[in-house]
JSON list of C-alpha atoms in Angstrom, two decimals:
[
{"chain": "S", "resi": 1, "resn": "UNK", "atom": "CA", "xyz": [-15.11, -14.72, -9.72]},
{"chain": "S", "resi": 2, "resn": "UNK", "atom": "CA", "xyz": [-13.28, -18.22, -9.66]},
{"chain": "S", "resi": 3, "resn": "UNK", "atom": "CA", "xyz": [-13.72, -17.49, -5.65]},
{"chain": "S", "resi": 4, "resn": "UNK", "atom": "CA", "xyz": [-17.21, -16.80, -6.33]},
{"chain": "S", "resi": 5, "resn": "UNK", "atom": "CA", "xyz": [-17.91, -13.52, -5.69]},
{"chain": "S", "resi": 6, "resn": "UNK", "atom": "CA", "xyz": [-19.21, -10.91, -7.61]},
{"chain": "S", "resi": 7, "resn": "UNK", "atom": "CA", "xyz": [-17.67, -8.15, -9.26]},
{"chain": "S", "resi": 8, "resn": "UNK", "atom": "CA", "xyz": [-18.10, -4.99, -10.94]},
{"chain": "S", "resi": 9, "resn": "UNK", "atom": "CA", "xyz": [-16.56, -1.96, -12.61]},
{"chain": "S", "resi": 10, "resn": "UNK", "atom": "CA", "xyz": [-16.58, 1.12, -13.73]},
{"chain": "S", "resi": 11, "resn": "UNK", "atom": "CA", "xyz": [-14.67, 3.30, -16.38]},
{"chain": "S", "resi": 12, "resn": "UNK", "atom": "CA", "xyz": [-12.21, 6.07, -14.00]},
{"chain": "S", "resi": 13, "resn": "UNK", "atom": "CA", "xyz": [-10.80, 7.48, -17.48]},
{"chain": "S", "resi": 14, "resn": "UNK", "atom": "CA", "xyz": [-13.39, 10.49, -17.93]},
{"chain": "S", "resi": 15, "resn": "UNK", "atom": "CA", "xyz": [-13.23, 11.67, -14.30]},
{"chain": "S", "resi": 16, "resn": "UNK", "atom": "CA", "xyz": [-10.02, 11.18, -14.49]},
{"chain": "S", "resi": 17, "resn": "UNK", "atom": "CA", "xyz": [-9.26, 13.16, -17.14]},
{"chain": "S", "resi": 18, "resn": "UNK", "atom": "CA", "xyz": [-12.00, 16.27, -16.51]},
{"chain": "S", "resi": 19, "resn": "UNK", "atom": "CA", "xyz": [-10.12, 16.57, -12.72]},
{"chain": "S", "resi": 20, "resn": "UNK", "atom": "CA", "xyz": [-6.77, 17.00, -13.86]},
{"chain": "S", "resi": 21, "resn": "UNK", "atom": "CA", "xyz": [-7.99, 19.56, -16.52]},
{"chain": "S", "resi": 22, "resn": "UNK", "atom": "CA", "xyz": [-9.00, 22.56, -13.34]},
{"chain": "S", "resi": 23, "resn": "UNK", "atom": "CA", "xyz": [-5.66, 20.85, -11.63]},
{"chain": "S", "resi": 24, "resn": "UNK", "atom": "CA", "xyz": [-3.81, 23.04, -13.88]},
{"chain": "S", "resi": 25, "resn": "UNK", "atom": "CA", "xyz": [-1.83, 23.25, -17.67]},
{"chain": "S", "resi": 26, "resn": "UNK", "atom": "CA", "xyz": [0.92, 21.94, -15.99]},
{"chain": "S", "resi": 27, "resn": "UNK", "atom": "CA", "xyz": [2.93, 18.37, -16.72]},
{"chain": "S", "resi": 28, "resn": "UNK", "atom": "CA", "xyz": [1.74, 15.44, -16.03]},
{"chain": "S", "resi": 29, "resn": "UNK", "atom": "CA", "xyz": [2.62, 13.65, -12.76]},
{"chain": "S", "resi": 30, "resn": "UNK", "atom": "CA", "xyz": [2.31, 12.26, -9.45]},
{"chain": "S", "resi": 31, "resn": "UNK", "atom": "CA", "xyz": [-1.02, 14.33, -9.06]},
{"chain": "S", "resi": 32, "resn": "UNK", "atom": "CA", "xyz": [-2.65, 13.54, -12.00]},
{"chain": "S", "resi": 33, "resn": "UNK", "atom": "CA", "xyz": [-2.57, 9.87, -11.28]},
{"chain": "S", "resi": 34, "resn": "UNK", "atom": "CA", "xyz": [-3.63, 10.09, -7.62]},
{"chain": "S", "resi": 35, "resn": "UNK", "atom": "CA", "xyz": [-6.89, 11.40, -9.36]},
{"chain": "S", "resi": 36, "resn": "UNK", "atom": "CA", "xyz": [-7.40, 8.41, -10.22]},
{"chain": "S", "resi": 37, "resn": "UNK", "atom": "CA", "xyz": [-6.14, 6.61, -7.34]},
{"chain": "S", "resi": 38, "resn": "UNK", "atom": "CA", "xyz": [-9.34, 8.91, -5.86]},
{"chain": "S", "resi": 39, "resn": "UNK", "atom": "CA", "xyz": [-11.40, 8.19, -8.32]},
{"chain": "S", "resi": 40, "resn": "UNK", "atom": "CA", "xyz": [-11.27, 4.60, -7.79]},
{"chain": "S", "resi": 41, "resn": "UNK", "atom": "CA", "xyz": [-11.70, 5.35, -3.86]},
{"chain": "S", "resi": 42, "resn": "UNK", "atom": "CA", "xyz": [-15.24, 7.12, -5.01]},
{"chain": "S", "resi": 43, "resn": "UNK", "atom": "CA", "xyz": [-16.08, 4.30, -7.07]},
{"chain": "S", "resi": 44, "resn": "UNK", "atom": "CA", "xyz": [-15.76, 1.62, -4.73]},
{"chain": "S", "resi": 45, "resn": "UNK", "atom": "CA", "xyz": [-17.72, 3.97, -1.93]},
{"chain": "S", "resi": 46, "resn": "UNK", "atom": "CA", "xyz": [-20.58, 4.21, -4.22]},
{"chain": "S", "resi": 47, "resn": "UNK", "atom": "CA", "xyz": [-21.08, 0.69, -5.13]},
{"chain": "S", "resi": 48, "resn": "UNK", "atom": "CA", "xyz": [-20.81, -0.41, -1.38]},
{"chain": "S", "resi": 49, "resn": "UNK", "atom": "CA", "xyz": [-23.15, 2.01, -0.15]},
{"chain": "S", "resi": 50, "resn": "UNK", "atom": "CA", "xyz": [-25.94, 1.48, -3.29]},
{"chain": "S", "resi": 51, "resn": "UNK", "atom": "CA", "xyz": [-25.64, -2.37, -2.23]},
{"chain": "S", "resi": 52, "resn": "UNK", "atom": "CA", "xyz": [-24.83, -1.95, 1.34]},
{"chain": "S", "resi": 53, "resn": "UNK", "atom": "CA", "xyz": [-21.50, -3.07, 1.66]},
{"chain": "S", "resi": 54, "resn": "UNK", "atom": "CA", "xyz": [-18.68, -2.45, 3.57]},
{"chain": "S", "resi": 55, "resn": "UNK", "atom": "CA", "xyz": [-14.86, -1.34, 1.07]},
{"chain": "S", "resi": 56, "resn": "UNK", "atom": "CA", "xyz": [-11.73, -3.66, 2.02]},
{"chain": "S", "resi": 57, "resn": "UNK", "atom": "CA", "xyz": [-8.79, -2.10, 1.72]},
{"chain": "S", "resi": 58, "resn": "UNK", "atom": "CA", "xyz": [-5.66, -3.72, -0.31]},
{"chain": "S", "resi": 59, "resn": "UNK", "atom": "CA", "xyz": [-2.94, -2.18, 1.19]},
{"chain": "S", "resi": 60, "resn": "UNK", "atom": "CA", "xyz": [-0.08, -4.33, 2.95]},
{"chain": "S", "resi": 61, "resn": "UNK", "atom": "CA", "xyz": [2.05, -3.35, 6.04]},
{"chain": "S", "resi": 62, "resn": "UNK", "atom": "CA", "xyz": [5.48, -3.41, 3.16]},
{"chain": "S", "resi": 63, "resn": "UNK", "atom": "CA", "xyz": [2.97, 0.33, 1.75]},
{"chain": "S", "resi": 64, "resn": "UNK", "atom": "CA", "xyz": [1.60, 1.06, 4.93]},
{"chain": "S", "resi": 65, "resn": "UNK", "atom": "CA", "xyz": [4.56, 1.61, 6.45]},
{"chain": "S", "resi": 66, "resn": "UNK", "atom": "CA", "xyz": [6.38, 3.55, 3.52]},
{"chain": "S", "resi": 67, "resn": "UNK", "atom": "CA", "xyz": [3.33, 5.40, 2.40]},
{"chain": "S", "resi": 68, "resn": "UNK", "atom": "CA", "xyz": [3.50, 3.54, -1.20]},
{"chain": "S", "resi": 69, "resn": "UNK", "atom": "CA", "xyz": [-0.48, 4.29, -1.46]},
{"chain": "S", "resi": 70, "resn": "UNK", "atom": "CA", "xyz": [-2.67, 7.97, -2.53]},
{"chain": "S", "resi": 71, "resn": "UNK", "atom": "CA", "xyz": [-4.45, 8.59, 0.21]},
{"chain": "S", "resi": 72, "resn": "UNK", "atom": "CA", "xyz": [-7.91, 9.46, -0.01]},
{"chain": "S", "resi": 73, "resn": "UNK", "atom": "CA", "xyz": [-7.46, 6.74, -2.70]},
{"chain": "S", "resi": 74, "resn": "UNK", "atom": "CA", "xyz": [-8.68, 3.14, -3.63]},
{"chain": "S", "resi": 75, "resn": "UNK", "atom": "CA", "xyz": [-6.00, 2.07, -1.23]},
{"chain": "S", "resi": 76, "resn": "UNK", "atom": "CA", "xyz": [-6.72, 4.05, 1.69]},
{"chain": "S", "resi": 77, "resn": "UNK", "atom": "CA", "xyz": [-10.68, 4.28, 1.75]},
{"chain": "S", "resi": 78, "resn": "UNK", "atom": "CA", "xyz": [-12.95, 1.59, 4.36]},
{"chain": "S", "resi": 79, "resn": "UNK", "atom": "CA", "xyz": [-13.85, 0.20, 6.48]},
{"chain": "S", "resi": 80, "resn": "UNK", "atom": "CA", "xyz": [-11.17, -2.31, 7.30]},
{"chain": "S", "resi": 81, "resn": "UNK", "atom": "CA", "xyz": [-7.48, -2.97, 6.09]},
{"chain": "S", "resi": 82, "resn": "UNK", "atom": "CA", "xyz": [-7.58, -6.92, 6.36]},
{"chain": "S", "resi": 83, "resn": "UNK", "atom": "CA", "xyz": [-3.63, -7.30, 5.43]},
{"chain": "S", "resi": 84, "resn": "UNK", "atom": "CA", "xyz": [-2.20, -4.13, 6.34]},
{"chain": "S", "resi": 85, "resn": "UNK", "atom": "CA", "xyz": [0.02, -6.00, 8.74]},
{"chain": "S", "resi": 86, "resn": "UNK", "atom": "CA", "xyz": [0.76, -8.47, 6.45]},
{"chain": "S", "resi": 87, "resn": "UNK", "atom": "CA", "xyz": [4.17, -8.15, 4.59]},
{"chain": "S", "resi": 88, "resn": "UNK", "atom": "CA", "xyz": [4.20, -7.81, 0.99]},
{"chain": "S", "resi": 89, "resn": "UNK", "atom": "CA", "xyz": [6.29, -11.13, 0.55]},
{"chain": "S", "resi": 90, "resn": "UNK", "atom": "CA", "xyz": [4.53, -12.81, 2.65]},
{"chain": "S", "resi": 91, "resn": "UNK", "atom": "CA", "xyz": [1.18, -12.20, 0.73]},
{"chain": "S", "resi": 92, "resn": "UNK", "atom": "CA", "xyz": [2.37, -14.07, -2.42]},
{"chain": "S", "resi": 93, "resn": "UNK", "atom": "CA", "xyz": [3.53, -16.94, -0.24]},
{"chain": "S", "resi": 94, "resn": "UNK", "atom": "CA", "xyz": [-0.45, -16.68, 1.38]},
{"chain": "S", "resi": 95, "resn": "UNK", "atom": "CA", "xyz": [-1.62, -16.76, -2.14]},
{"chain": "S", "resi": 96, "resn": "UNK", "atom": "CA", "xyz": [0.03, -19.55, -3.59]},
{"chain": "S", "resi": 97, "resn": "UNK", "atom": "CA", "xyz": [-0.69, -21.69, -0.43]},
{"chain": "S", "resi": 98, "resn": "UNK", "atom": "CA", "xyz": [-4.16, -20.71, -1.31]},
{"chain": "S", "resi": 99, "resn": "UNK", "atom": "CA", "xyz": [-3.75, -21.44, -4.34]},
{"chain": "S", "resi": 100, "resn": "UNK", "atom": "CA", "xyz": [-2.36, -25.37, -3.39]},
{"chain": "S", "resi": 101, "resn": "UNK", "atom": "CA", "xyz": [-6.27, -25.92, -2.41]},
{"chain": "S", "resi": 102, "resn": "UNK", "atom": "CA", "xyz": [-7.28, -24.41, -5.77]},
{"chain": "S", "resi": 103, "resn": "UNK", "atom": "CA", "xyz": [-6.93, -22.09, -8.40]},
{"chain": "S", "resi": 104, "resn": "UNK", "atom": "CA", "xyz": [-8.99, -19.26, -7.22]},
{"chain": "S", "resi": 105, "resn": "UNK", "atom": "CA", "xyz": [-5.77, -16.19, -7.74]},
{"chain": "S", "resi": 106, "resn": "UNK", "atom": "CA", "xyz": [-4.88, -15.52, -11.51]},
{"chain": "S", "resi": 107, "resn": "UNK", "atom": "CA", "xyz": [-1.42, -16.30, -11.83]},
{"chain": "S", "resi": 108, "resn": "UNK", "atom": "CA", "xyz": [-0.74, -13.10, -13.18]},
{"chain": "S", "resi": 109, "resn": "UNK", "atom": "CA", "xyz": [-1.38, -11.98, -10.02]},
{"chain": "S", "resi": 110, "resn": "UNK", "atom": "CA", "xyz": [1.51, -13.83, -8.36]},
{"chain": "S", "resi": 111, "resn": "UNK", "atom": "CA", "xyz": [3.90, -13.69, -11.74]},
{"chain": "S", "resi": 112, "resn": "UNK", "atom": "CA", "xyz": [3.25, -10.37, -12.81]},
{"chain": "S", "resi": 113, "resn": "UNK", "atom": "CA", "xyz": [5.74, -6.93, -12.16]},
{"chain": "S", "resi": 114, "resn": "UNK", "atom": "CA", "xyz": [3.91, -5.46, -9.09]},
{"chain": "S", "resi": 115, "resn": "UNK", "atom": "CA", "xyz": [2.65, -2.05, -10.33]},
{"chain": "S", "resi": 116, "resn": "UNK", "atom": "CA", "xyz": [-0.27, 1.03, -8.38]},
{"chain": "S", "resi": 117, "resn": "UNK", "atom": "CA", "xyz": [-0.86, 0.71, -12.03]},
{"chain": "S", "resi": 118, "resn": "UNK", "atom": "CA", "xyz": [-1.76, 4.55, -12.09]},
{"chain": "S", "resi": 119, "resn": "UNK", "atom": "CA", "xyz": [0.74, 5.73, -15.26]},
{"chain": "S", "resi": 120, "resn": "UNK", "atom": "CA", "xyz": [1.62, 2.79, -18.31]},
{"chain": "S", "resi": 121, "resn": "UNK", "atom": "CA", "xyz": [4.34, 0.92, -17.38]},
{"chain": "S", "resi": 122, "resn": "UNK", "atom": "CA", "xyz": [4.43, 1.39, -13.66]},
{"chain": "S", "resi": 123, "resn": "UNK", "atom": "CA", "xyz": [6.27, -0.97, -11.78]},
{"chain": "S", "resi": 124, "resn": "UNK", "atom": "CA", "xyz": [6.12, -0.38, -7.24]},
{"chain": "S", "resi": 125, "resn": "UNK", "atom": "CA", "xyz": [10.22, -0.43, -8.14]},
{"chain": "S", "resi": 126, "resn": "UNK", "atom": "CA", "xyz": [10.48, 2.47, -9.40]},
{"chain": "S", "resi": 127, "resn": "UNK", "atom": "CA", "xyz": [9.30, 3.53, -5.72]},
{"chain": "S", "resi": 128, "resn": "UNK", "atom": "CA", "xyz": [10.67, 1.19, -3.45]},
{"chain": "S", "resi": 129, "resn": "UNK", "atom": "CA", "xyz": [13.34, -1.31, -3.08]},
{"chain": "S", "resi": 130, "resn": "UNK", "atom": "CA", "xyz": [12.30, -4.87, -4.34]},
{"chain": "S", "resi": 131, "resn": "UNK", "atom": "CA", "xyz": [9.87, -6.53, -1.61]},
{"chain": "S", "resi": 132, "resn": "UNK", "atom": "CA", "xyz": [12.08, -9.15, -0.47]},
{"chain": "S", "resi": 133, "resn": "UNK", "atom": "CA", "xyz": [14.81, -6.63, 0.25]},
{"chain": "S", "resi": 134, "resn": "UNK", "atom": "CA", "xyz": [12.62, -4.17, 1.18]},
{"chain": "S", "resi": 135, "resn": "UNK", "atom": "CA", "xyz": [10.64, -6.65, 4.34]},
{"chain": "S", "resi": 136, "resn": "UNK", "atom": "CA", "xyz": [13.63, -7.82, 6.07]},
{"chain": "S", "resi": 137, "resn": "UNK", "atom": "CA", "xyz": [14.39, -4.06, 6.64]},
{"chain": "S", "resi": 138, "resn": "UNK", "atom": "CA", "xyz": [11.44, -3.27, 8.04]},
{"chain": "S", "resi": 139, "resn": "UNK", "atom": "CA", "xyz": [10.71, -6.60, 10.39]},
{"chain": "S", "resi": 140, "resn": "UNK", "atom": "CA", "xyz": [14.78, -5.44, 11.70]},
{"chain": "S", "resi": 141, "resn": "UNK", "atom": "CA", "xyz": [13.32, -1.36, 11.89]},
{"chain": "S", "resi": 142, "resn": "UNK", "atom": "CA", "xyz": [9.26, -2.02, 12.41]},
{"chain": "S", "resi": 143, "resn": "UNK", "atom": "CA", "xyz": [9.36, -5.08, 14.97]},
{"chain": "S", "resi": 144, "resn": "UNK", "atom": "CA", "xyz": [12.50, -5.48, 15.73]},
{"chain": "S", "resi": 145, "resn": "UNK", "atom": "CA", "xyz": [13.18, -1.54, 16.74]},
{"chain": "S", "resi": 146, "resn": "UNK", "atom": "CA", "xyz": [16.29, -2.22, 15.52]},
{"chain": "S", "resi": 147, "resn": "UNK", "atom": "CA", "xyz": [18.67, 1.19, 14.23]},
{"chain": "S", "resi": 148, "resn": "UNK", "atom": "CA", "xyz": [19.59, 2.22, 11.52]},
{"chain": "S", "resi": 149, "resn": "UNK", "atom": "CA", "xyz": [23.26, 1.13, 11.79]},
{"chain": "S", "resi": 150, "resn": "UNK", "atom": "CA", "xyz": [21.94, -2.01, 13.62]},
{"chain": "S", "resi": 151, "resn": "UNK", "atom": "CA", "xyz": [20.09, -3.32, 10.16]},
{"chain": "S", "resi": 152, "resn": "UNK", "atom": "CA", "xyz": [23.19, -1.79, 8.29]},
{"chain": "S", "resi": 153, "resn": "UNK", "atom": "CA", "xyz": [25.42, -3.82, 10.01]},
{"chain": "S", "resi": 154, "resn": "UNK", "atom": "CA", "xyz": [23.87, -7.19, 9.61]},
{"chain": "S", "resi": 155, "resn": "UNK", "atom": "CA", "xyz": [24.49, -6.85, 5.85]},
{"chain": "S", "resi": 156, "resn": "UNK", "atom": "CA", "xyz": [21.67, -4.38, 4.35]},
{"chain": "S", "resi": 157, "resn": "UNK", "atom": "CA", "xyz": [22.82, -1.33, 2.08]},
{"chain": "S", "resi": 158, "resn": "UNK", "atom": "CA", "xyz": [23.17, 2.15, 4.32]},
{"chain": "S", "resi": 159, "resn": "UNK", "atom": "CA", "xyz": [21.58, 3.88, 0.95]},
{"chain": "S", "resi": 160, "resn": "UNK", "atom": "CA", "xyz": [18.54, 1.71, 1.14]},
{"chain": "S", "resi": 161, "resn": "UNK", "atom": "CA", "xyz": [17.76, 1.04, 5.13]},
{"chain": "S", "resi": 162, "resn": "UNK", "atom": "CA", "xyz": [18.52, 5.36, 5.32]},
{"chain": "S", "resi": 163, "resn": "UNK", "atom": "CA", "xyz": [15.56, 5.46, 2.77]},
{"chain": "S", "resi": 164, "resn": "UNK", "atom": "CA", "xyz": [13.72, 2.60, 3.76]},
{"chain": "S", "resi": 165, "resn": "UNK", "atom": "CA", "xyz": [13.62, 4.54, 7.43]},
{"chain": "S", "resi": 166, "resn": "UNK", "atom": "CA", "xyz": [13.00, 7.73, 6.36]},
{"chain": "S", "resi": 167, "resn": "UNK", "atom": "CA", "xyz": [9.87, 6.91, 4.41]},
{"chain": "S", "resi": 168, "resn": "UNK", "atom": "CA", "xyz": [8.29, 5.50, 7.31]},
{"chain": "S", "resi": 169, "resn": "UNK", "atom": "CA", "xyz": [8.72, 8.33, 9.98]},
{"chain": "S", "resi": 170, "resn": "UNK", "atom": "CA", "xyz": [7.30, 10.93, 6.71]},
{"chain": "S", "resi": 171, "resn": "UNK", "atom": "CA", "xyz": [4.14, 8.07, 6.21]},
{"chain": "S", "resi": 172, "resn": "UNK", "atom": "CA", "xyz": [2.97, 8.94, 10.19]},
{"chain": "S", "resi": 173, "resn": "UNK", "atom": "CA", "xyz": [0.43, 10.95, 9.04]},
{"chain": "S", "resi": 174, "resn": "UNK", "atom": "CA", "xyz": [-1.05, 8.27, 6.59]},
{"chain": "S", "resi": 175, "resn": "UNK", "atom": "CA", "xyz": [-1.13, 5.60, 8.64]},
{"chain": "S", "resi": 176, "resn": "UNK", "atom": "CA", "xyz": [-3.38, 7.21, 11.35]},
{"chain": "S", "resi": 177, "resn": "UNK", "atom": "CA", "xyz": [-5.35, 7.96, 8.95]},
{"chain": "S", "resi": 178, "resn": "UNK", "atom": "CA", "xyz": [-6.21, 4.66, 7.61]},
{"chain": "S", "resi": 179, "resn": "UNK", "atom": "CA", "xyz": [-8.44, 1.83, 7.62]},
{"chain": "S", "resi": 180, "resn": "UNK", "atom": "CA", "xyz": [-8.15, -0.04, 10.61]},
{"chain": "S", "resi": 181, "resn": "UNK", "atom": "CA", "xyz": [-5.96, -3.59, 10.85]},
{"chain": "S", "resi": 182, "resn": "UNK", "atom": "CA", "xyz": [-6.35, -7.00, 11.85]},
{"chain": "S", "resi": 183, "resn": "UNK", "atom": "CA", "xyz": [-2.96, -7.48, 14.14]},
{"chain": "S", "resi": 184, "resn": "UNK", "atom": "CA", "xyz": [-0.72, -10.18, 12.30]},
{"chain": "S", "resi": 185, "resn": "UNK", "atom": "CA", "xyz": [3.32, -8.99, 13.05]},
{"chain": "S", "resi": 186, "resn": "UNK", "atom": "CA", "xyz": [4.50, -9.30, 16.75]},
{"chain": "S", "resi": 187, "resn": "UNK", "atom": "CA", "xyz": [4.57, -5.20, 15.80]},
{"chain": "S", "resi": 188, "resn": "UNK", "atom": "CA", "xyz": [1.50, -3.73, 14.05]},
{"chain": "S", "resi": 189, "resn": "UNK", "atom": "CA", "xyz": [0.74, 0.10, 12.85]},
{"chain": "S", "resi": 190, "resn": "UNK", "atom": "CA", "xyz": [-1.67, 1.88, 15.74]},
{"chain": "S", "resi": 191, "resn": "UNK", "atom": "CA", "xyz": [-1.70, 0.83, 19.65]},
{"chain": "S", "resi": 192, "resn": "UNK", "atom": "CA", "xyz": [1.75, -0.72, 19.00]},
{"chain": "S", "resi": 193, "resn": "UNK", "atom": "CA", "xyz": [3.91, 1.92, 16.92]},
{"chain": "S", "resi": 194, "resn": "UNK", "atom": "CA", "xyz": [3.32, 5.11, 16.18]},
{"chain": "S", "resi": 195, "resn": "UNK", "atom": "CA", "xyz": [5.02, 8.84, 15.87]},
{"chain": "S", "resi": 196, "resn": "UNK", "atom": "CA", "xyz": [5.08, 12.25, 16.90]},
{"chain": "S", "resi": 197, "resn": "UNK", "atom": "CA", "xyz": [3.48, 13.76, 13.43]},
{"chain": "S", "resi": 198, "resn": "UNK", "atom": "CA", "xyz": [3.71, 16.89, 14.65]},
{"chain": "S", "resi": 199, "resn": "UNK", "atom": "CA", "xyz": [6.91, 17.95, 14.59]},
{"chain": "S", "resi": 200, "resn": "UNK", "atom": "CA", "xyz": [10.29, 17.46, 12.15]},
{"chain": "S", "resi": 201, "resn": "UNK", "atom": "CA", "xyz": [10.90, 14.12, 13.94]},
{"chain": "S", "resi": 202, "resn": "UNK", "atom": "CA", "xyz": [13.10, 12.34, 12.91]},
{"chain": "S", "resi": 203, "resn": "UNK", "atom": "CA", "xyz": [15.44, 9.18, 14.41]}
]
């Protein structure tokens, strides 16, 4: 609203609860969280259909690299992913830079713990390393094409580096199905860097 954009919202809880019941009586978990994300995507696309808009997705390079997004959910549903090649830490720096001109991005967006907001108390760090640690590892692994051993030799924890590398390799099938983005860094996913998805490739 501060930027002059209209805001529209619709409730997702009733649809999510109904879909979760259809999925079976098992203990709620990631499957139910993903249902909510996909319903958000449906509402977003319905809104765009109705008003002849194109949907933009909000996934950043850190999330795209590690597969931290729901396939066919709001983060991967759309026509263009403007910050697909922008690491999360750079997203924050860009937001702070924009706010120096005029504060259009709420301060709470910049100060609260990052979260997919699919369950109460959820934080990105439940699944991912903190972004100030994750992004330099991704830069070395993806953009500089360094091996796990080389990155560990740079001083990063070996268990974290191996976990991040495994996430990147496992998530190629998601990246192949995500909207196109704008190349910002020296090496973007897509034409610059692709991995096999039809075998059990591991570096």
